[in-house]
mmCIF file of C-alpha atoms and ligand atoms in Angstrom:
data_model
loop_
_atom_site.group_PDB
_atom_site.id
_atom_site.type_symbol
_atom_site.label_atom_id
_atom_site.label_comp_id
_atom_site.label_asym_id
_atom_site.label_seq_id
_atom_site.Cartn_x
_atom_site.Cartn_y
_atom_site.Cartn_z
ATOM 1 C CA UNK O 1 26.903 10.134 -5.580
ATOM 2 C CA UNK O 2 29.086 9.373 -2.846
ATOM 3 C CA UNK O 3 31.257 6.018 -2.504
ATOM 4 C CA UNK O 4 28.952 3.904 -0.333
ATOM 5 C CA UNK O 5 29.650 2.965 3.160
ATOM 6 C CA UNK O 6 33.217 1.723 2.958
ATOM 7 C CA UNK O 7 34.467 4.645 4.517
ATOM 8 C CA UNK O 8 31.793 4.768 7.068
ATOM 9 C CA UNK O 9 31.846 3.031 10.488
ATOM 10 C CA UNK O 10 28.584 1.322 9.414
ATOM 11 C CA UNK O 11 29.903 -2.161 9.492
ATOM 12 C CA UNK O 12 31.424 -2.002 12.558
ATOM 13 C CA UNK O 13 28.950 -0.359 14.865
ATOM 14 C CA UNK O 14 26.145 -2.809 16.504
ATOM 15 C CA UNK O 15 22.531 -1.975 15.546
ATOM 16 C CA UNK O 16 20.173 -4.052 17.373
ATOM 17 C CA UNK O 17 18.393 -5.800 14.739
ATOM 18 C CA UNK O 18 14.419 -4.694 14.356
ATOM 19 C CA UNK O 19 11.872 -7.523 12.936
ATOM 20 C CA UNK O 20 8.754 -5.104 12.764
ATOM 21 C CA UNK O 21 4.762 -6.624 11.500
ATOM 22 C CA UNK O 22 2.926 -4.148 9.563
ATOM 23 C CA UNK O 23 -0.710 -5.603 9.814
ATOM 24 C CA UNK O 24 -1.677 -2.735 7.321
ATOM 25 C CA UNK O 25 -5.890 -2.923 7.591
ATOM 26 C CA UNK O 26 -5.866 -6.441 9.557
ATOM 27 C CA UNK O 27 -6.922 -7.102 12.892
ATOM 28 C CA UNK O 28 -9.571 -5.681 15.166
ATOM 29 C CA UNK O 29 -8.644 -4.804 18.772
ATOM 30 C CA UNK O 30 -9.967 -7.884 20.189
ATOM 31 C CA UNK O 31 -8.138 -9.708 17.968
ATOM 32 C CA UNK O 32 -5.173 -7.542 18.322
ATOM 33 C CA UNK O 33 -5.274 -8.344 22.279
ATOM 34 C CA UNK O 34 -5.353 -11.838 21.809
ATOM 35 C CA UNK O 35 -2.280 -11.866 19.006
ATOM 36 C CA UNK O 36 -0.068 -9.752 21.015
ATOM 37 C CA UNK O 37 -0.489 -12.050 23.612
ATOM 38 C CA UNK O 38 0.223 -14.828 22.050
ATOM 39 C CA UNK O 39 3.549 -13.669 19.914
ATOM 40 C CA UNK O 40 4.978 -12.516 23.650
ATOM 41 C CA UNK O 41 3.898 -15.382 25.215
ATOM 42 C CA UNK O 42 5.685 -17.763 21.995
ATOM 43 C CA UNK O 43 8.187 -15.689 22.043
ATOM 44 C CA UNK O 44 9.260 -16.066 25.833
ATOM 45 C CA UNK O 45 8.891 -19.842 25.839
ATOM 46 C CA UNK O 46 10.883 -20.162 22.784
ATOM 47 C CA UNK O 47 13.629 -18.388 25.097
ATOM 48 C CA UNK O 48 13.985 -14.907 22.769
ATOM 49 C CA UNK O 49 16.265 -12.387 23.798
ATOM 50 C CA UNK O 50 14.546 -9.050 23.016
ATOM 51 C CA UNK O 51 17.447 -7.245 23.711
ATOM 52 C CA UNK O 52 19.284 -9.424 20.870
ATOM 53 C CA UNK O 53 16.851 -9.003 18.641
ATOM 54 C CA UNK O 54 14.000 -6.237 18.762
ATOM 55 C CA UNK O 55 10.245 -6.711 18.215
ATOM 56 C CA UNK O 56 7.763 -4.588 17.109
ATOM 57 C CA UNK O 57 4.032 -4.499 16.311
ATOM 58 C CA UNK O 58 1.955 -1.660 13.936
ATOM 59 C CA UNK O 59 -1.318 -2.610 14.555
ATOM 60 C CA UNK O 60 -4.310 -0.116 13.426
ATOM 61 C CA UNK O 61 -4.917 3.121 14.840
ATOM 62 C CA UNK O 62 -8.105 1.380 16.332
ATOM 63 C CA UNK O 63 -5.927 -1.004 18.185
ATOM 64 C CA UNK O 64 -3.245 1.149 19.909
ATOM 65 C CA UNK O 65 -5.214 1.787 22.850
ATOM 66 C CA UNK O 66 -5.850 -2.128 23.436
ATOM 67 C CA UNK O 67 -2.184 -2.911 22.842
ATOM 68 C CA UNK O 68 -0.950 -0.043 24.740
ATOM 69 C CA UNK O 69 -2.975 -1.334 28.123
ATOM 70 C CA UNK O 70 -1.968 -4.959 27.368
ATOM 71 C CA UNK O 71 1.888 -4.599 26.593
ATOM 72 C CA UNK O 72 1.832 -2.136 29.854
ATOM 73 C CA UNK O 73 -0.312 -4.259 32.306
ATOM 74 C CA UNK O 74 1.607 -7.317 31.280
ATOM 75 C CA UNK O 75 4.734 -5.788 30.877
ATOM 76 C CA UNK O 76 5.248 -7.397 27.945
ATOM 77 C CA UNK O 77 8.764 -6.596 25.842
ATOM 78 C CA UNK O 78 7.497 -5.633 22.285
ATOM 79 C CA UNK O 79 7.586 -2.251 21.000
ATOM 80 C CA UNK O 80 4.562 -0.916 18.904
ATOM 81 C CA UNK O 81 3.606 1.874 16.595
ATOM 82 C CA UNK O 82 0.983 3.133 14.441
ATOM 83 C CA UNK O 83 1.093 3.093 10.669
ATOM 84 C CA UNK O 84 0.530 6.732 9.839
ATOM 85 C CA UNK O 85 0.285 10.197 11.561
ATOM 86 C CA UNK O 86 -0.691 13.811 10.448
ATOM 87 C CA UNK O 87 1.827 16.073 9.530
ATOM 88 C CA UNK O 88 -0.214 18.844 12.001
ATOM 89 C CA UNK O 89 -0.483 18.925 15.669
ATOM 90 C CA UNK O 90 -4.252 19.191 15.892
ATOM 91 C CA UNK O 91 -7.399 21.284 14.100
ATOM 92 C CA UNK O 92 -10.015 20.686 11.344
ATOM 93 C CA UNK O 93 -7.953 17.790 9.391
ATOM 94 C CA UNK O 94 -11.271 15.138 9.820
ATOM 95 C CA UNK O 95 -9.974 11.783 9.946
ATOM 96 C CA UNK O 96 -6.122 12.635 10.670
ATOM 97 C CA UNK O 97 -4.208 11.245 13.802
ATOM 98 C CA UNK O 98 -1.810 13.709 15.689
ATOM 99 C CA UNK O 99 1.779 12.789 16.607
ATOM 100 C CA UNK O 100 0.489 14.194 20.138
ATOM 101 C CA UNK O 101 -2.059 11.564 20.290
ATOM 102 C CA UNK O 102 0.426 8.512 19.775
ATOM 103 C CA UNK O 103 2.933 10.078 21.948
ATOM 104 C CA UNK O 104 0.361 9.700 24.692
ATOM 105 C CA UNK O 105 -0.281 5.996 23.518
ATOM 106 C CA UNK O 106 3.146 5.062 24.180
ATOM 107 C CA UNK O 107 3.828 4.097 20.950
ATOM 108 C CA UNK O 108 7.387 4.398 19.820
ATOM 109 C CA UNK O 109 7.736 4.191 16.176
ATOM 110 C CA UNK O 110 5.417 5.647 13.584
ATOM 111 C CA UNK O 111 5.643 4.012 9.999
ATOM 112 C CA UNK O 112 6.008 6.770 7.210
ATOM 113 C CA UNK O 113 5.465 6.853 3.676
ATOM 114 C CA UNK O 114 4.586 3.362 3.171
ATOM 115 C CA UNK O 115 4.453 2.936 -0.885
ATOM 116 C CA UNK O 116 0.723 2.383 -0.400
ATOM 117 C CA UNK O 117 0.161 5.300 1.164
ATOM 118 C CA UNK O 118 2.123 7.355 -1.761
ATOM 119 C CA UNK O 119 0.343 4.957 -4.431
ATOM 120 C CA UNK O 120 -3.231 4.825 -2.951
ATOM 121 C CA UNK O 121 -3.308 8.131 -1.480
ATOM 122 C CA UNK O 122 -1.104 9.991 -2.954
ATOM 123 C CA UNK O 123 1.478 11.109 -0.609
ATOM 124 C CA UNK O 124 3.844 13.233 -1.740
ATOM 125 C CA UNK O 125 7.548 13.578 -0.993
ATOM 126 C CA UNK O 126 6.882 17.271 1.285
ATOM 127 C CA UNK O 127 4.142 15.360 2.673
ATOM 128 C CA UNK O 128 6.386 12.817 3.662
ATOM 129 C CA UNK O 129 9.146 14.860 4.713
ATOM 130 C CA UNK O 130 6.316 16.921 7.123
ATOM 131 C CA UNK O 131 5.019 13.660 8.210
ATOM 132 C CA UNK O 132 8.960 13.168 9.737
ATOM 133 C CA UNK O 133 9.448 16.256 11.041
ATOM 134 C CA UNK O 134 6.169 15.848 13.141
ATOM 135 C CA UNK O 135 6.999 12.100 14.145
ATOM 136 C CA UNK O 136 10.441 13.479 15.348
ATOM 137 C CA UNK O 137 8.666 16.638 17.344
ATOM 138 C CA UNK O 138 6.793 13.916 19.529
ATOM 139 C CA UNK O 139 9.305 11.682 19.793
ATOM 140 C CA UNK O 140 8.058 9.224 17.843
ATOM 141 C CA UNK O 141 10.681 7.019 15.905
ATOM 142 C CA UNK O 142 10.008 7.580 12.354
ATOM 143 C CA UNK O 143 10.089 4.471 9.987
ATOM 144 C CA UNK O 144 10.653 5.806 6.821
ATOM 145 C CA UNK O 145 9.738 3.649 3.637
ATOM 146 C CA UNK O 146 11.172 4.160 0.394
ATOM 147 C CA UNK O 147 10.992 1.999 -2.607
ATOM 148 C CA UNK O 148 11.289 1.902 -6.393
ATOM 149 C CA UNK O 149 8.366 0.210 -8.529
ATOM 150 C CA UNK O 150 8.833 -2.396 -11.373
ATOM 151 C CA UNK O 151 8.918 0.443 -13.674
ATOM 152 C CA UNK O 152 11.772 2.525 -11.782
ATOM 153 C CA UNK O 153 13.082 -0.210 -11.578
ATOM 154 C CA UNK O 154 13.740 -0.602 -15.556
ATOM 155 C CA UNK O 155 14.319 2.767 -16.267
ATOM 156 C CA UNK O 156 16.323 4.625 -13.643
ATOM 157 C CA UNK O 157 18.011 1.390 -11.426
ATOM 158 C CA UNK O 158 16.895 -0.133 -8.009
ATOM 159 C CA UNK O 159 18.411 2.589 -5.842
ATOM 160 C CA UNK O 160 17.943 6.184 -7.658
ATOM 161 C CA UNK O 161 14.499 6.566 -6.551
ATOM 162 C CA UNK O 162 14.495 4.908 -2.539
ATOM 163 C CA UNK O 163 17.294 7.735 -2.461
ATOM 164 C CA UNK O 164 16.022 10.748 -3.856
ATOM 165 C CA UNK O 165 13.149 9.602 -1.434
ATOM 166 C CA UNK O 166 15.095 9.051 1.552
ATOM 167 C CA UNK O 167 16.906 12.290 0.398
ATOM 168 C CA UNK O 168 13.724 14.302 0.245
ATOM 169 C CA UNK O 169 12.105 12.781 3.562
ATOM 170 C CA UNK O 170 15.251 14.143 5.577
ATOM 171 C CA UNK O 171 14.818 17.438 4.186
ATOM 172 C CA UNK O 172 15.174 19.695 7.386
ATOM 173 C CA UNK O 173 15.813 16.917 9.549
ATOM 174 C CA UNK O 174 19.222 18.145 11.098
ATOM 175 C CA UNK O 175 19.562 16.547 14.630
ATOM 176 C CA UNK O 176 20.724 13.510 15.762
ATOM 177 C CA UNK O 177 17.233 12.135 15.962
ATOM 178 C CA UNK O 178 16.357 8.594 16.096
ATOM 179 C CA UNK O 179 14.920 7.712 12.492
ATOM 180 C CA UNK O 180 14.804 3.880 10.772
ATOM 181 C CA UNK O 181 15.076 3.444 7.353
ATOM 182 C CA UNK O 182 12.702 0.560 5.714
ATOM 183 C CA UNK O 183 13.608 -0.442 1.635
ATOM 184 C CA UNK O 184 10.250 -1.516 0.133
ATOM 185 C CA UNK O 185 10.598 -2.113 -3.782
ATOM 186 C CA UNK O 186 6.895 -1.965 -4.562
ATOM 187 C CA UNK O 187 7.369 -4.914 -6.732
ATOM 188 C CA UNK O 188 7.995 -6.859 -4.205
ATOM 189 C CA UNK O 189 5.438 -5.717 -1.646
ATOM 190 C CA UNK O 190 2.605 -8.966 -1.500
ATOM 191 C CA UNK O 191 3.834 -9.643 -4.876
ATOM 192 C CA UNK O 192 5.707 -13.253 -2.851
ATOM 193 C CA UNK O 193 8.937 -12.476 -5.347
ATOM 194 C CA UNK O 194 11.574 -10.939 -2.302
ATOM 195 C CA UNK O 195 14.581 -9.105 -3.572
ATOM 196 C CA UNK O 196 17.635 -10.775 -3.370
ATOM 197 C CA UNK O 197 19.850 -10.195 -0.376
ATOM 198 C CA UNK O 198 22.362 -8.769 -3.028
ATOM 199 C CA UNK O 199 19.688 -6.644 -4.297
ATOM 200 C CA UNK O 200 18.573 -5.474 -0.904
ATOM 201 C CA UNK O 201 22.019 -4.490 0.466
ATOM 202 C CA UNK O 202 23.283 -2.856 -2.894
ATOM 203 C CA UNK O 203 20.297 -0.444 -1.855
ATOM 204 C CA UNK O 204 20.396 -0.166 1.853
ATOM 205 C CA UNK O 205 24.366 0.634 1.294
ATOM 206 C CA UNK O 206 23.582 3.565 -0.750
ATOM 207 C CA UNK O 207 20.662 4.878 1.727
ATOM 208 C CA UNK O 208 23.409 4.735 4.472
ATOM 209 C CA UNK O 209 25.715 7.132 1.934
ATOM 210 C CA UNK O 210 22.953 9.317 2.215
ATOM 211 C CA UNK O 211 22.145 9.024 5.729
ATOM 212 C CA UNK O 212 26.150 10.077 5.740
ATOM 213 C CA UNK O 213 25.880 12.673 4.143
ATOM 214 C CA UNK O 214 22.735 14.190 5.531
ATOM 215 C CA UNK O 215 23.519 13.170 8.989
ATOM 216 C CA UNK O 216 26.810 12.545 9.298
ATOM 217 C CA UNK O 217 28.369 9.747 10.222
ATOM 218 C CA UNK O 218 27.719 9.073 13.315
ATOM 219 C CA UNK O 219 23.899 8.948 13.237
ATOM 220 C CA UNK O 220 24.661 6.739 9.952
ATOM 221 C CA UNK O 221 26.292 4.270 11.883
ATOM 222 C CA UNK O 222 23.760 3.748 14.517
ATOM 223 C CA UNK O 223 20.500 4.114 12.296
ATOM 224 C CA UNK O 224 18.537 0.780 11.130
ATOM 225 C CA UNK O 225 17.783 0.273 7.796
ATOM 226 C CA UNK O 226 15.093 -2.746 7.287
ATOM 227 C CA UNK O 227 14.317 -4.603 4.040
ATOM 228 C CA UNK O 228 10.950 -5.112 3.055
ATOM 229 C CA UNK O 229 9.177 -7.121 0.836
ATOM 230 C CA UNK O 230 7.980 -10.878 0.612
ATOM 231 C CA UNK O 231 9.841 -11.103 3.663
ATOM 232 C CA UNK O 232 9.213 -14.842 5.414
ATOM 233 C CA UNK O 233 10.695 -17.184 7.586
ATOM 234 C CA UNK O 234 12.174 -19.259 4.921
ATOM 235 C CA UNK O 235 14.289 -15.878 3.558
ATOM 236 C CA UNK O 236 15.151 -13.573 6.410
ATOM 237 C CA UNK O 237 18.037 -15.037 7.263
ATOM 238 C CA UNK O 238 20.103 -14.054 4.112
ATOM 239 C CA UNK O 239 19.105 -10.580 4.533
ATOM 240 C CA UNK O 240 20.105 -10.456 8.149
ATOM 241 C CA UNK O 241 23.827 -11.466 6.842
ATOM 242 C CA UNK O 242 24.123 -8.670 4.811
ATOM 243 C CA UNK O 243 26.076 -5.507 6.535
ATOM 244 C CA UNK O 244 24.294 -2.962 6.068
ATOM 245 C CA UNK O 245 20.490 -4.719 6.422
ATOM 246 C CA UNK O 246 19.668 -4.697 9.998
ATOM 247 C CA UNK O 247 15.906 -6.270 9.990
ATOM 248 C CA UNK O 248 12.891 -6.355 8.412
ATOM 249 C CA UNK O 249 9.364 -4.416 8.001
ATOM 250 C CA UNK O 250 7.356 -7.855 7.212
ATOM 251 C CA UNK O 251 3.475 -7.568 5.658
ATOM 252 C CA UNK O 252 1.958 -10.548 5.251
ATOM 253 C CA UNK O 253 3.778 -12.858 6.967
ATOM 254 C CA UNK O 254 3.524 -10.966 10.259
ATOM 255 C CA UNK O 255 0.003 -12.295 10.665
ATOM 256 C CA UNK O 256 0.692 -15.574 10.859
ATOM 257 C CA UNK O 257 1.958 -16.123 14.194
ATOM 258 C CA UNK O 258 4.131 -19.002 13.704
ATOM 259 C CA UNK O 259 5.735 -17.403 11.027
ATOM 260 C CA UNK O 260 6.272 -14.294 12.640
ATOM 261 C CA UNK O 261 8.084 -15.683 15.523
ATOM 262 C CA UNK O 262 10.343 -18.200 13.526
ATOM 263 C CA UNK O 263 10.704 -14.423 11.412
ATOM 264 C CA UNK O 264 11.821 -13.005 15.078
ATOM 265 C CA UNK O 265 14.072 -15.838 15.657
ATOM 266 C CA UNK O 266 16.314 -15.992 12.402
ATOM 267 C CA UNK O 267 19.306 -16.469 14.279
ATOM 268 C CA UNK O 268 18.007 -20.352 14.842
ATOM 269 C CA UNK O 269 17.850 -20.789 10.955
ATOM 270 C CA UNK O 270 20.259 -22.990 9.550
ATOM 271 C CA UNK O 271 23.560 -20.616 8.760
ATOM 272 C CA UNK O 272 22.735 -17.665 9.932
HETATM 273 P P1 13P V 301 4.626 -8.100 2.476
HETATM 274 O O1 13P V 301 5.565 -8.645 3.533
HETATM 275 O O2 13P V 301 3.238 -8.637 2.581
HETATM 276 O O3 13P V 301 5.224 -8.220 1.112
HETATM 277 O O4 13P V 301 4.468 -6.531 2.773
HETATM 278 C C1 13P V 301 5.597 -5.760 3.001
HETATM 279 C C2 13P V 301 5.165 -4.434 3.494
HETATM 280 O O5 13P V 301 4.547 -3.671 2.794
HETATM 281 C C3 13P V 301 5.517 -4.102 4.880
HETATM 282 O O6 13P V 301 5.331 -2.738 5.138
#
């Protein structure tokens, strides 16, 4: 493999940093309205700059619609996506959501191959790697998770795996398209034991290599690559000082609303 991003321009271009919630199966669209509402409102009264610092919901697919009306009518500054999509446009897939179908929703990102997703359902790598190219055909942002389990971990090293995945998710992906990278070790998905921010940017520095070498270096530079896992108010700020980590895809903690926001606002946090 490639020498990591010393090379690269990574560390000196700006990425606006990206705190994103995945609520994963939480929250009904009532209750969806009424958080949304609140995090913008919190969020503006604490004096946020959204610009500084982006912000980004992925509610349920039954929500969209609800946060799509309120984040329009209100004009609210958060960004929101949908945690899935269907690698086909439309036709007999029961139960599948088309990239066509969020497009019209407004939403901007779309999270892909989330490690649950490959664990419970079994998504493969080509699945995954459809799954992007369809994102990118509507103009959806694809957030692409990767992530080695306890087990990888042992045997093959914390980054071979997230990079063979990466690698394999960006397979036909040519363009200069607008993709974010998440790295999710599965151990430390709900598990409340975070990587370190060593660990986390040891990773993200080799997913930028690759993101080098399959996209060259420009698209490198500017793509965000979030850390996952465990992630909470009390230990984003040392992975927002590492170079190459530029925000975080946050579980758990991205229900609480208090949390979230003080998540939001690590720049406040002592040393950061
Ligand atoms: P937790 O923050 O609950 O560990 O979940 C991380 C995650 O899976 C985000 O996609």
């Amino acid at each position: 493999m490639a020498a990591v991003a010393s090379s690269t321009p990574a560390s000196t271009v700006r990425r606006t940093p990206l705190i994103a919630g995945n609520w994963k199966m939480n929250l009904d669209h009532l209750q969806a309205i009424a958080f949304v509402q609140k995090l913008a409102w919190s969020l503006k009264d604490a004096g946020h700059d959204f610009t500084g610092v982006e912000v980004a919901v992925f509610p349920p697919f039954t929500d969209l619609r609800s946060v799509q009306t309120l984040v329009a009518a209100d004009k609210l500054p958060l960004a929101f996506g949908a945690q899935d999509v269907s690698e086909h446009d439309s036709g007999a897939y029961t139960g599948e959501i088309s990239g066509a179908f969020l497009a019209q929703l407004e939403c901007r990102y779309v999270i892909i191959g989330h490690s649950e997703r490959r664990t419970l359902h079994a998504e493969s790598n080509e699945q995954v790697s459809a799954k992007v190219q369809a994102a990118l055909k509507h103009n959806l942002t694809p957030v692409i998770c990767v992530g080695e389990t306890a087990e990888d971990l042992e045997t093959h090293g914390p980054s071979a795996v997230p990079v063979s995945q990466l690698r394999a998710a960006l397979d036909g992906v040519t363009s200069a398209a607008d993709i974010v990278v998440a790295y999710e070790p599965v151990w430390a998905i709900g598990s409340g034991q975070a990587a370190t921010p060593d660990q986390a940017e040891q990773v993200a520095a080799q997913l930028r290599a690759v993101l080098v070498e399959v996209l060259g270096e420009d698209v490198a530079a500017k793509t965000r690559i979030l850390y996952g896992g465990s992630v909470k108010a009390a230990n984003i700020a040392g992975f927002m000082r590492e170079p190459n980590v530029d925000g975080a895809l946050v579980g758990g903690a991205s229900l609480d609303l208090t949390e979230f926001a003080s998540i939001v606002r690590y720049q406040k946090h002592v040393g950061s």
